Amino acid sequence: MKTFYQLSKEEVINQLQTSFSGLRNEAVPALREKFGENTLQEAKQKSKLSILLGQLNDTMIIILIIAAGISFFVGEHTDGLVIIAIIIANAWMGYAQESKAEESIKMLKKMAAQFALVMRDNKPVKIEANKLVPGDVILLEAGGIVPADARLIEVSAFKTDEASLTGESYSVEKTIEAISKDNLVPGDQHNMVFKGTMVSNGSAKAIVTAIGMNTEIGKIAGLLDVGLQKTPLQKRLAVFSKQLAVIVILICVIVFALGLWRGEPAFQMFLTALSLAVAALPEALPAVITIALARGAARMVKQKALIRKLPAVETLGSVTYICTDKTGTLTQNVMTVEKMQAANNNEELLEYAMLLNNEVSASENNELFGDSTETALVYYALKDGYTKEEADAKYPLLLKLPFDSSRMRMSTLHKNGDKWILFTKGAPVKMVAVLSEKYKNSIQEWLNVNKEWAKDGLRVLFFAYKVFDQEPGKLDVSLEKDMNFLGITAMIDPPREEVIDAIRQCKTAGIKTMMITGDQPLTAKAIAERLEIINEGGEAKTGMDLDKLGEEDFKNSVKEIFVYARVSPEQKLNIVKALQSNGEFVAMTGDGVNDAPSLKQADIGLAMGITGTDVAKEASDMILLDDNFATIVKAVKEGRRIYENIRKFILYVLSCNLSEILTLFFAPFLGFAIPLLPIHILWINLVTDGLPGIALVAEPAEEGIMNRPPRPPKENLFAGGLIVKIIFSAIVLTLSAIFIQWWAVRQGYDVKTQQTMVFTTLCFVQLGNALSVRSVYHSLFSKGIFANKGMWGTVVLTVILQLLIVYIPFLQPVFKTTTLNSNAIQIISLVSLASLLCIELMKYLSNKIGKAYGTKKD
Ligand code: ATP
């Protein structure tokens, strides 16, 4: 039996029971039922059960399970039961957080889904690519990723890059004729396109022949791996956790040995050392980071920034340069033709050219699909009373040579009576090159008009035409010469209102904004001045200016220029590299197929969600769902917030853990009884550390977060004196606990009361610590004190829980506590308050010192 590449277009249509104008809508449900979804099978996502079991597969939890086992064995049933309860609660909390993070990731993936333009009932519609069925007629364009295997039926200058399938990374020119040879490999089937490959040039129409796992890529893909990516921060933390583990275990051994030496019961000391290890080890840190990043990414989506690669959330805060396109990102991309001027009274022909020389298609309700520059031209001609039907009848389309951003032109070839006519439009300078010799002098006049209009920020296009008496043959770039000048159009694309503010924010945040556009320098400058990217009279350079510079000069000049015009995608790549070699951390926007290399090269590649091609999206770290520059700035702010919160969490957890170790370590040296029992340590670890810790991650951005310079990307997580802060806070917390024990001993309280008091004190001072840690720069008592409702909720809840386990009689034996009198509670409250003030004072002094040494700006 013949395969699709061996069949003619008509045979394919017959075999798949479809038509050149697409499937009928009624036919689709049955086909979907029969063929299923157009998706590749992915490696199994983590099931709920595996997430839950994963919680138990943690060294510390295993140690705890063993500890519970030993407790039961030696007859300490309550201890055993409580440990098990704690294991369950811990696992549940980890599970709840991790499944939320997984859900966020799933949602992000779903949002990044690919779309396809398909003909249904003879009208183009945009649908999710996974809803395609065999027989669908799809429209393909440069920059798109082919959504399914398909047989081509129409091509214009159509090429694909099939590296993902064949490994050959050059573009393959495609045809539509049937090929008779048998058993061709996909790479040789030149009338077919394959799922997952990229359209590098031109446009085409094709009939879907296979979807999902039946496609060529489906056959070889096997299972795709979709795990959570580990971020640099997580990797560094994993190493750190291991180093810390060694120290903690050593300390635990010492605590155990000291206890034995002092004559404490062996079993109790064993449990104490174990619980200390469990409490002190920051094993959960990498997981907390994932959760913070994933949930941060979920928050960013709400602000229209769709994260594709999780590490971007973490590194966004380091951005020092944002290199941005103009059209659509800084401007609204609502192009409207403002004026046109035809040469030689050729208005009618110019309007026909505006209607015909484009890739625009109309939907059922006459909504136009396509590039905004082109739809603006079509709308303008339609408004002037011209109709597409009339234009098509007069000048039937034969061939297209699509727009590309290096050539900056597009051409269409039409039949006109017994003649042929070529329409070309494009950027003024690029069009001058294709005009006939006779315009050598006269065109200057039109270039002056262009200059005048461009100064007002208008986008100017030149139009030209050429009549052939004979069929010109293949339409390629060589036909674009000796043309007649037809006229000039100008359209406005107003700047986005919110962008001026965003650019001002960038300035205070130490981030430089650079406009890199394909448009001409005068238009670019006019818009850049309006948006305050440069001052009036500031300089703009063109890509050509850059090409003339040597490598060193390029590196230097890039520091000073903030507007680049007429830049080709290759030059864009060089700009990113030059900035990076100057030590900058670059975020770069892109939309076209040729932007992929610079998006990959940039530290953060940002693809346009609306106008971006699949290829650009695929190469990016983040997608701007609304194409808006202001969204980048919001994402940077969010990135800074998340990173700061992670550091706050680390400060909080490590200082609390350290204080527990220090208390247990030093109390015996002062001749006191063991200050905390295993159950107390576990409780503090789970409840006091856990609940506010999670709330910390949700802390809103600090005031002034965008008034500080960017964080160096390779900066150590503990930079800025974090270790000193951890140690200092831990000492304050420890002193509070030890003071309380000293006071209790002096009052003659029994050991159980002493322990209950130390336990409660540690719980309260840590809550104070949580409140203080919320802001690195501002006092707890400054404004915003109630901004994080979740935090206050967990603090109140934790206090209530603590009081319950101290005062409710039947809980006392479980938690080895005893009722505290009002004196005890008063002194605990006083000490907690004093410790909070101490920590706040430390914050105040450290900010003062930081400012004095110029390391912090506020
Ligand atoms: P930016 O790079 O900021 O998005 P841009 O849209 O001007 O700006 P390109 O899309 O690369 O960048 O376009 C470069 C130039 O090509 C434009 O300034 C315009 O003169 C010309 N041009 C744009 N679109 C078309 C088109 N559809 N047909 C012909 N010429 C076009």
PDB file of C-alpha atoms in Angstrom, residues 513-626:
ATOM      1  CA  THR A 513      16.586  49.331  29.631  1.00  0.00           C
ATOM      2  CA  MET A 514      17.741  48.907  26.064  1.00  0.00           C
ATOM      3  CA  MET A 515      15.467  49.088  23.014  1.00  0.00           C
ATOM      4  CA  ILE A 516      16.491  46.801  20.168  1.00  0.00           C
ATOM      5  CA  THR A 517      14.196  47.125  17.209  1.00  0.00           C
ATOM      6  CA  GLY A 518      13.993  46.252  13.559  1.00  0.00           C
ATOM      7  CA  ASP A 519      12.366  49.626  12.912  1.00  0.00           C
ATOM      8  CA  GLN A 520      14.271  52.637  11.607  1.00  0.00           C
ATOM      9  CA  PRO A 521      16.388  54.855  13.894  1.00  0.00           C
ATOM     10  CA  LEU A 522      14.181  57.939  13.738  1.00  0.00           C
ATOM     11  CA  THR A 523      11.009  56.086  14.652  1.00  0.00           C
ATOM     12  CA  ALA A 524      12.878  54.181  17.343  1.00  0.00           C
ATOM     13  CA  LYS A 525      14.358  57.343  18.813  1.00  0.00           C
ATOM     14  CA  ALA A 526      11.040  59.148  18.852  1.00  0.00           C
ATOM     15  CA  ILE A 527       9.431  56.333  20.833  1.00  0.00           C
ATOM     16  CA  ALA A 528      12.473  55.897  23.115  1.00  0.00           C
ATOM     17  CA  GLU A 529      12.389  59.580  24.014  1.00  0.00           C
ATOM     18  CA  ARG A 530       8.717  59.447  24.761  1.00  0.00           C
ATOM     19  CA  LEU A 531       9.293  56.482  27.064  1.00  0.00           C
ATOM     20  CA  GLU A 532      12.305  58.095  28.769  1.00  0.00           C
ATOM     21  CA  ILE A 533      14.680  55.353  27.676  1.00  0.00           C
ATOM     22  CA  ILE A 534      16.924  58.137  26.385  1.00  0.00           C
ATOM     23  CA  ASN A 535      16.859  61.862  26.885  1.00  0.00           C
ATOM     24  CA  GLU A 536      15.844  64.140  24.112  1.00  0.00           C
ATOM     25  CA  GLY A 537      18.635  64.278  21.555  1.00  0.00           C
ATOM     26  CA  GLY A 538      20.055  60.974  22.825  1.00  0.00           C
ATOM     27  CA  GLU A 539      21.857  58.664  20.462  1.00  0.00           C
ATOM     28  CA  ALA A 540      20.541  55.675  18.546  1.00  0.00           C
ATOM     29  CA  LYS A 541      22.786  53.285  16.653  1.00  0.00           C
ATOM     30  CA  THR A 542      21.932  50.917  13.852  1.00  0.00           C
ATOM     31  CA  GLY A 543      22.973  47.336  13.419  1.00  0.00           C
ATOM     32  CA  MET A 544      25.202  48.437  10.577  1.00  0.00           C
ATOM     33  CA  ASP A 545      27.058  50.873  12.850  1.00  0.00           C
ATOM     34  CA  LEU A 546      27.722  47.965  15.177  1.00  0.00           C
ATOM     35  CA  ASP A 547      29.034  45.732  12.409  1.00  0.00           C
ATOM     36  CA  LYS A 548      31.703  48.273  11.631  1.00  0.00           C
ATOM     37  CA  LEU A 549      33.161  48.067  15.139  1.00  0.00           C
ATOM     38  CA  GLY A 550      35.882  45.686  16.275  1.00  0.00           C
ATOM     39  CA  GLU A 551      35.180  43.366  19.187  1.00  0.00           C
ATOM     40  CA  GLU A 552      36.690  45.643  21.861  1.00  0.00           C
ATOM     41  CA  ASP A 553      34.948  48.778  20.543  1.00  0.00           C
ATOM     42  CA  PHE A 554      31.701  46.877  20.320  1.00  0.00           C
ATOM     43  CA  LYS A 555      32.014  45.892  23.979  1.00  0.00           C
ATOM     44  CA  ASN A 556      32.625  49.485  24.985  1.00  0.00           C
ATOM     45  CA  SER A 557      30.049  51.103  22.779  1.00  0.00           C
ATOM     46  CA  VAL A 558      27.317  48.772  23.972  1.00  0.00           C
ATOM     47  CA  LYS A 559      27.653  50.306  27.433  1.00  0.00           C
ATOM     48  CA  GLU A 560      26.596  53.704  26.243  1.00  0.00           C
ATOM     49  CA  ILE A 561      23.879  53.212  23.688  1.00  0.00           C
ATOM     50  CA  PHE A 562      20.346  52.371  24.739  1.00  0.00           C
ATOM     51  CA  VAL A 563      18.546  52.437  21.396  1.00  0.00           C
ATOM     52  CA  TYR A 564      19.470  50.115  18.553  1.00  0.00           C
ATOM     53  CA  ALA A 565      17.552  50.266  15.302  1.00  0.00           C
ATOM     54  CA  ARG A 566      17.552  48.216  12.106  1.00  0.00           C
ATOM     55  CA  VAL A 567      19.022  45.371  14.051  1.00  0.00           C
ATOM     56  CA  SER A 568      19.043  41.914  12.539  1.00  0.00           C
ATOM     57  CA  PRO A 569      18.614  38.848  14.745  1.00  0.00           C
ATOM     58  CA  GLU A 570      22.344  38.035  14.372  1.00  0.00           C
ATOM     59  CA  GLN A 571      23.296  41.488  15.617  1.00  0.00           C
ATOM     60  CA  LYS A 572      20.885  41.039  18.497  1.00  0.00           C
ATOM     61  CA  LEU A 573      22.833  37.940  19.496  1.00  0.00           C
ATOM     62  CA  ASN A 574      26.089  39.914  19.380  1.00  0.00           C
ATOM     63  CA  ILE A 575      24.624  42.623  21.604  1.00  0.00           C
ATOM     64  CA  VAL A 576      23.677  40.047  24.260  1.00  0.00           C
ATOM     65  CA  LYS A 577      27.126  38.515  24.118  1.00  0.00           C
ATOM     66  CA  ALA A 578      28.857  41.895  24.378  1.00  0.00           C
ATOM     67  CA  LEU A 579      26.725  42.839  27.391  1.00  0.00           C
ATOM     68  CA  GLN A 580      27.437  39.518  29.057  1.00  0.00           C
ATOM     69  CA  SER A 581      31.159  39.889  28.497  1.00  0.00           C
ATOM     70  CA  ASN A 582      30.854  43.202  30.345  1.00  0.00           C
ATOM     71  CA  GLY A 583      29.506  41.197  33.276  1.00  0.00           C
ATOM     72  CA  GLU A 584      25.865  42.115  32.786  1.00  0.00           C
ATOM     73  CA  PHE A 585      22.968  39.777  33.536  1.00  0.00           C
ATOM     74  CA  VAL A 586      20.712  40.127  30.537  1.00  0.00           C
ATOM     75  CA  ALA A 587      17.006  39.587  29.987  1.00  0.00           C
ATOM     76  CA  MET A 588      16.109  39.738  26.307  1.00  0.00           C
ATOM     77  CA  THR A 589      12.783  39.649  24.515  1.00  0.00           C
ATOM     78  CA  GLY A 590      12.136  37.990  21.184  1.00  0.00           C
ATOM     79  CA  ASP A 591       9.326  36.817  18.976  1.00  0.00           C
ATOM     80  CA  GLY A 592      10.588  35.643  15.610  1.00  0.00           C
ATOM     81  CA  VAL A 593      12.071  32.365  14.481  1.00  0.00           C
ATOM     82  CA  ASN A 594      15.488  34.013  14.190  1.00  0.00           C
ATOM     83  CA  ASP A 595      15.359  35.274  17.762  1.00  0.00           C
ATOM     84  CA  ALA A 596      15.829  31.790  19.220  1.00  0.00           C
ATOM     85  CA  PRO A 597      19.653  32.003  19.447  1.00  0.00           C
ATOM     86  CA  SER A 598      19.596  35.292  21.360  1.00  0.00           C
ATOM     87  CA  LEU A 599      16.806  34.065  23.622  1.00  0.00           C
ATOM     88  CA  LYS A 600      18.907  31.026  24.456  1.00  0.00           C
ATOM     89  CA  GLN A 601      22.049  33.106  24.915  1.00  0.00           C
ATOM     90  CA  ALA A 602      20.398  35.663  27.205  1.00  0.00           C
ATOM     91  CA  ASP A 603      20.436  34.862  30.910  1.00  0.00           C
ATOM     92  CA  ILE A 604      16.668  35.152  30.823  1.00  0.00           C
ATOM     93  CA  GLY A 605      15.020  34.692  27.430  1.00  0.00           C
ATOM     94  CA  LEU A 606      11.565  36.237  27.246  1.00  0.00           C
ATOM     95  CA  ALA A 607       9.208  35.237  24.435  1.00  0.00           C
ATOM     96  CA  MET A 608       6.108  37.119  23.416  1.00  0.00           C
ATOM     97  CA  GLY A 609       2.928  35.249  24.283  1.00  0.00           C
ATOM     98  CA  ILE A 610       0.678  36.870  21.695  1.00  0.00           C
ATOM     99  CA  THR A 611       2.917  37.629  18.731  1.00  0.00           C
ATOM    100  CA  GLY A 612       5.709  35.177  19.540  1.00  0.00           C
ATOM    101  CA  THR A 613       6.375  32.145  17.367  1.00  0.00           C
ATOM    102  CA  ASP A 614       6.484  28.660  18.821  1.00  0.00           C
ATOM    103  CA  VAL A 615      10.200  28.553  18.152  1.00  0.00           C
ATOM    104  CA  ALA A 616      10.830  31.673  20.239  1.00  0.00           C
ATOM    105  CA  LYS A 617       8.641  30.310  23.017  1.00  0.00           C
ATOM    106  CA  GLU A 618      10.463  27.001  22.968  1.00  0.00           C
ATOM    107  CA  ALA A 619      13.815  28.789  23.376  1.00  0.00           C
ATOM    108  CA  SER A 620      12.639  31.043  26.194  1.00  0.00           C
ATOM    109  CA  ASP A 621      12.745  30.855  29.983  1.00  0.00           C
ATOM    110  CA  MET A 622       9.614  32.901  30.405  1.00  0.00           C
ATOM    111  CA  ILE A 623       6.690  33.916  28.214  1.00  0.00           C
ATOM    112  CA  LEU A 624       5.125  37.361  28.473  1.00  0.00           C
ATOM    113  CA  LEU A 625       1.477  36.453  28.073  1.00  0.00           C
ATOM    114  CA  ASP A 626       0.509  40.049  27.326  1.00  0.00           C
TER     115      ASP A 626
END
